[in-house]
PDB file of C-alpha atoms in Angstrom:
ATOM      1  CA  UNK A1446     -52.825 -33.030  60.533  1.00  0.00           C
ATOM      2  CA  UNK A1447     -55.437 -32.457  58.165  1.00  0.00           C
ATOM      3  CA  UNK A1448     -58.697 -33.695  57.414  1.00  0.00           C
ATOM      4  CA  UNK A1449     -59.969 -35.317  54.558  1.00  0.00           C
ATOM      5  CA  UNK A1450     -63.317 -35.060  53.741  1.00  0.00           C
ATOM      6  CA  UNK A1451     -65.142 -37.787  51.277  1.00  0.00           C
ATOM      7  CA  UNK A1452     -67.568 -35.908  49.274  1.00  0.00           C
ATOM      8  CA  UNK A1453     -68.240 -38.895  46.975  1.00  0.00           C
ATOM      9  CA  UNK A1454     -68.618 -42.670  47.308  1.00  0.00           C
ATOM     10  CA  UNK A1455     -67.692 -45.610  44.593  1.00  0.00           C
ATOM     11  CA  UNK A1456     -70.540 -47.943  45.225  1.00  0.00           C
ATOM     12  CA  UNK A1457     -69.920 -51.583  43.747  1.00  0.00           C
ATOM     13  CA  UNK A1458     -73.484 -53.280  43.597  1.00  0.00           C
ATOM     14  CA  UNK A1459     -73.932 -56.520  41.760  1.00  0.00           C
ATOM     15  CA  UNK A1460     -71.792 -56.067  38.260  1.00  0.00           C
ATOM     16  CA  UNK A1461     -72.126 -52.174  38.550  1.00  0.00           C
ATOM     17  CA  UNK A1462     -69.948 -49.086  39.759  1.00  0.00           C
ATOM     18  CA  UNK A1463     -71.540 -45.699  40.295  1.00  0.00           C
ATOM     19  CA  UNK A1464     -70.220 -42.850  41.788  1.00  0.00           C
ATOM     20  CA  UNK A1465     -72.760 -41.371  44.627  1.00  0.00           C
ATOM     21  CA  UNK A1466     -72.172 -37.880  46.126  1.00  0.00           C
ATOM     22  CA  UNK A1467     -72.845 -37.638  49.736  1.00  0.00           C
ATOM     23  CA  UNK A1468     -75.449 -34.979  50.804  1.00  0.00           C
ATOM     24  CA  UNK A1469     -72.953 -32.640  53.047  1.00  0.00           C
ATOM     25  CA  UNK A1470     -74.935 -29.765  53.271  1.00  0.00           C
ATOM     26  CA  UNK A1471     -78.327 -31.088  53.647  1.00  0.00           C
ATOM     27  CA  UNK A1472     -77.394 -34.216  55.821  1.00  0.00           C
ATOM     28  CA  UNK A1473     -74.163 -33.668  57.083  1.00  0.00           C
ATOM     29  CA  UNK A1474     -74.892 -35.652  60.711  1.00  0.00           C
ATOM     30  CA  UNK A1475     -76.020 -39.128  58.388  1.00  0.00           C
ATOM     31  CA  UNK A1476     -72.929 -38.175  55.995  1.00  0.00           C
ATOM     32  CA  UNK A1477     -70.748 -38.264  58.599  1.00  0.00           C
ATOM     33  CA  UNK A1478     -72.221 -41.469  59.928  1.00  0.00           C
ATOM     34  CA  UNK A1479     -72.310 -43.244  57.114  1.00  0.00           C
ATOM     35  CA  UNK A1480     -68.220 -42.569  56.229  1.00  0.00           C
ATOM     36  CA  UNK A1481     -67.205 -43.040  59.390  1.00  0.00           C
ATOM     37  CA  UNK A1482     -68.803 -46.853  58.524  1.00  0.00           C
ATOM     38  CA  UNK A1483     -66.965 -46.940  55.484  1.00  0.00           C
ATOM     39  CA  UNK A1484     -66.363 -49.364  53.968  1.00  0.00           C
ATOM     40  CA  UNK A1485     -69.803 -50.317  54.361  1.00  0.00           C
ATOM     41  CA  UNK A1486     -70.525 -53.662  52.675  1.00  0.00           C
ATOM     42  CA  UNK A1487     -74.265 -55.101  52.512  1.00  0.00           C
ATOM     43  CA  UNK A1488     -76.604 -56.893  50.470  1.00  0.00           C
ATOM     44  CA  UNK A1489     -79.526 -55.204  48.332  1.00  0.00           C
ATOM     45  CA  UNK A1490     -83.098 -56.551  47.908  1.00  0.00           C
ATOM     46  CA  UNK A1491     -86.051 -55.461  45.922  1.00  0.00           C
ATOM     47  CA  UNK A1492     -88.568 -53.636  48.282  1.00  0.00           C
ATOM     48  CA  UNK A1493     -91.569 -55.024  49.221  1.00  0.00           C
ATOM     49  CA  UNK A1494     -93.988 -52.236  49.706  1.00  0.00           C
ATOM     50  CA  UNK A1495     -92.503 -48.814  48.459  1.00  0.00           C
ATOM     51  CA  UNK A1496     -92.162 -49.407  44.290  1.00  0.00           C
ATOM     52  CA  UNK A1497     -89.272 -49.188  42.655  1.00  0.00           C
ATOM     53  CA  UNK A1498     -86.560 -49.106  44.867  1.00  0.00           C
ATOM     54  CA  UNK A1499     -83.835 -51.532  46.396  1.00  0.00           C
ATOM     55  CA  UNK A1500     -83.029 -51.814  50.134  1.00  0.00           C
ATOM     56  CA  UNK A1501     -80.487 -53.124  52.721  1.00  0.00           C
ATOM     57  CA  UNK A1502     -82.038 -54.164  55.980  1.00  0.00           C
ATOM     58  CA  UNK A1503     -79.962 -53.050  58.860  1.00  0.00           C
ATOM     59  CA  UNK A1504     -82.066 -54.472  61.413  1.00  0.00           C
ATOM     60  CA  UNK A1505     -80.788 -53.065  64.772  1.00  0.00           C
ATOM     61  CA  UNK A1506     -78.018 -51.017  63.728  1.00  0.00           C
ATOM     62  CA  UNK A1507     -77.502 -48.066  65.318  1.00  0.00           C
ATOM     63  CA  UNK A1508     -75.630 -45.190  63.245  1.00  0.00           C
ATOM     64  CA  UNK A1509     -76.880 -42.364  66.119  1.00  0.00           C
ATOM     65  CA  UNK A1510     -78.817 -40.126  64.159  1.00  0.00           C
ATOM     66  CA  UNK A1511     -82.299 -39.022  63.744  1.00  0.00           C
ATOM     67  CA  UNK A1512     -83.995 -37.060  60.931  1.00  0.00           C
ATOM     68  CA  UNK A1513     -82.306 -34.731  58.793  1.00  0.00           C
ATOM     69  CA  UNK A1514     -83.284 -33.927  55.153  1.00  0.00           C
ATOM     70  CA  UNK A1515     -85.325 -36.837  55.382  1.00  0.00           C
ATOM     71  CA  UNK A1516     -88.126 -37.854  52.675  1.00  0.00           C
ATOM     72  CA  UNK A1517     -90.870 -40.463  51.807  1.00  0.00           C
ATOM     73  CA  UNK A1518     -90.660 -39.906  48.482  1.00  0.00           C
ATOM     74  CA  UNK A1519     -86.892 -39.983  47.383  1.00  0.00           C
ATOM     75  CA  UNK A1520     -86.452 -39.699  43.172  1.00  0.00           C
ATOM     76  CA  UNK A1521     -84.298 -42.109  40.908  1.00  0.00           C
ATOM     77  CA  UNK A1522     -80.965 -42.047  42.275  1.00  0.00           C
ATOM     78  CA  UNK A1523     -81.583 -40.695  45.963  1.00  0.00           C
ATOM     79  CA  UNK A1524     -80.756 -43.058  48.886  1.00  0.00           C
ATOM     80  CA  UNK A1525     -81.936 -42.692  52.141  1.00  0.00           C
ATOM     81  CA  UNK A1526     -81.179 -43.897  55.300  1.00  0.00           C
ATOM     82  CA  UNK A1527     -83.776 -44.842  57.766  1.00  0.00           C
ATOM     83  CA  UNK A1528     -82.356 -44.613  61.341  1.00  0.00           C
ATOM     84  CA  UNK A1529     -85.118 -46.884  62.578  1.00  0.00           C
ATOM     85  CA  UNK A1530     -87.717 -46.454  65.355  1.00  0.00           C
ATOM     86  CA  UNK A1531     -91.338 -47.827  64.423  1.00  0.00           C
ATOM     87  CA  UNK A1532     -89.084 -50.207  61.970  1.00  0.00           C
ATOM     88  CA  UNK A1533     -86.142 -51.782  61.758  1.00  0.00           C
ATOM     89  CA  UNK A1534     -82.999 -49.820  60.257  1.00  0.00           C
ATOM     90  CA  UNK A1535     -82.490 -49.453  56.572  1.00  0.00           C
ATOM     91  CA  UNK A1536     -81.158 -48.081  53.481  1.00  0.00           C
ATOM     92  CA  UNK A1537     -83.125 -47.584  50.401  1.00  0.00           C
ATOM     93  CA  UNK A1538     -82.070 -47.017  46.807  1.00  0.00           C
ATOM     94  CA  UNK A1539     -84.554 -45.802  44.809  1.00  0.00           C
ATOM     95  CA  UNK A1540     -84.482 -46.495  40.959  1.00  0.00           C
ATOM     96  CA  UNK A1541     -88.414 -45.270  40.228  1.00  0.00           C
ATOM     97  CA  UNK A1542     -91.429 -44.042  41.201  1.00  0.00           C
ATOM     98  CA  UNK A1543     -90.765 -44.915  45.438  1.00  0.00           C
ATOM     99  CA  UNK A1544     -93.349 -44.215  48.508  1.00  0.00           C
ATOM    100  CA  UNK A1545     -91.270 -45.206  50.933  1.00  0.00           C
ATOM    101  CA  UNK A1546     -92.896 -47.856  53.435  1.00  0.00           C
ATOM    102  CA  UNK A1547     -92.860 -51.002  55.571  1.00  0.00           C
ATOM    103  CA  UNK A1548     -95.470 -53.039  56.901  1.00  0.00           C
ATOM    104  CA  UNK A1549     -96.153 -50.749  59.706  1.00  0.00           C
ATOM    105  CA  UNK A1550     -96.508 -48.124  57.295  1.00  0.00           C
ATOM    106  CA  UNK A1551     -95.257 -44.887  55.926  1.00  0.00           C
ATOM    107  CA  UNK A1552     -91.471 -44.241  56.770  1.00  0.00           C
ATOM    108  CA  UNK A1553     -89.250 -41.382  55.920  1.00  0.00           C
ATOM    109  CA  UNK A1554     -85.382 -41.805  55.553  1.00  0.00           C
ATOM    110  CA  UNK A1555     -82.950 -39.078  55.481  1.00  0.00           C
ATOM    111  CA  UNK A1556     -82.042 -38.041  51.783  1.00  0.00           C
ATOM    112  CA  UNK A1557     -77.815 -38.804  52.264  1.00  0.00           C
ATOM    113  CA  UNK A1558     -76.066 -39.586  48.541  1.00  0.00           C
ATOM    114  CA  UNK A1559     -77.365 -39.204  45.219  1.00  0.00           C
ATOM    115  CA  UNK A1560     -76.399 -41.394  42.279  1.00  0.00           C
ATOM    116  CA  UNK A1561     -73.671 -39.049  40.074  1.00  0.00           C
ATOM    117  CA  UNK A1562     -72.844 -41.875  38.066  1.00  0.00           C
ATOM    118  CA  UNK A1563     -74.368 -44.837  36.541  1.00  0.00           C
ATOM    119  CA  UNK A1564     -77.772 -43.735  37.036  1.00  0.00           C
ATOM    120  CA  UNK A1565     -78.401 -44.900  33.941  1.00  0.00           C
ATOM    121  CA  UNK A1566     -78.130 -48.905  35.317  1.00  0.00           C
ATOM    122  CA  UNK A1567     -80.118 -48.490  37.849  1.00  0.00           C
ATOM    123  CA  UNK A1568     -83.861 -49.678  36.550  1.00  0.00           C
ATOM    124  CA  UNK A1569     -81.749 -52.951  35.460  1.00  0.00           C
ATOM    125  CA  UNK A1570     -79.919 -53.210  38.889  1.00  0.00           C
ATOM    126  CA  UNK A1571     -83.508 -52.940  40.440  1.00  0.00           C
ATOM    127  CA  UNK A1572     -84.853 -55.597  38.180  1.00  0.00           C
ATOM    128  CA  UNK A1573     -81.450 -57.899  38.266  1.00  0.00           C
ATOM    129  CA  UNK A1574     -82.767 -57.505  42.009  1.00  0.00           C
ATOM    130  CA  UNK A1575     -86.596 -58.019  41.596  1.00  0.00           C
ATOM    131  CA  UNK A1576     -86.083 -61.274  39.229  1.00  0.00           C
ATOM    132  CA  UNK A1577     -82.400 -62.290  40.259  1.00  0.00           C
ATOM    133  CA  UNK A1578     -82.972 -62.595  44.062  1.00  0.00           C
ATOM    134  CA  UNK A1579     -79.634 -60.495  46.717  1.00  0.00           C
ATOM    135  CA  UNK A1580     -76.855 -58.645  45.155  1.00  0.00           C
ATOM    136  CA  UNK A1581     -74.022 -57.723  47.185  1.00  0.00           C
ATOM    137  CA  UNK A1582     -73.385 -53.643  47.341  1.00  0.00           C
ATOM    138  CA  UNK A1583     -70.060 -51.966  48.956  1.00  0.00           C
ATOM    139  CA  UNK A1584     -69.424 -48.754  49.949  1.00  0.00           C
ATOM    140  CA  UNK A1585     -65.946 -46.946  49.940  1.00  0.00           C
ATOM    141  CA  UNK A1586     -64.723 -43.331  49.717  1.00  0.00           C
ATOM    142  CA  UNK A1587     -63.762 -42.335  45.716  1.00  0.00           C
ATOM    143  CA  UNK A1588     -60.261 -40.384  46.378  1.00  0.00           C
TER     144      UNK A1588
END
């Protein structure tokens, strides 16, 4: 039997599609985390601390990993997955300028899927977000 492998993702968040491409090389153990949750369905708030960015708190969820390729300072388009530790378990979009934080302080996520698509919608996403409260974001493999 063969294998398939998902290289990129069709993310649905609020009224948008983008196309994300997973980060196979440089984070293949979160990759293959992250699609083996697939379809991964969630809701994305405006960050509190790090700038311009969107998140999805996971609280305790464990996807087994630790850090790989990870970053505090991920660029327009990056997402990152924080496995959790001093702080609960997330996933952060960001859409701007982002120094990724909580209120226990600096955190670093590991870089995973970067916006192909759409980027272009992503400073309004983050602001439907900021001004327009939860949007609902889903996760499935683009074949």
């Amino acid at each position: 039997m063969r294998r398939i492998v998902v290289e990129k993702l069709k993310i649905i968040a609020g009224p948008m599609e983008l196309v994300g491409r997973l980060e196979l090389e440089a984070a293949p153990k979160t990759c293959a985390a992250f699609v083996a949750a697939l379809p991964f369905v969630s809701n994305i708030v405006h960050v509190r601390w790090s700038g311009e960015g969107v998140w999805m708190p996971l609280g305790d969820l464990d996807f087994g990993v630790s850090y790989e390729n990870h970053t505090s300072f991920p660029a327009p388009g990056q997402m990152v997955l924080y496995p959790g530790g001093i702080s609960e378990t997330e996933i952060l979009l960001a859409y701007g300028g982002v120094h990724f934080a909580s209120k226990v302080g600096q955190l670093a996520g590991n870089h995973f899927l970067t916006i192909t698509e759409g980027q272009e919608r992503l400073y309004e996403l983050g602001r439907m977000c900021l001004w327009k409260g939860a949007q609902p974001i889903r996760f499935e493999p683009l074949v």
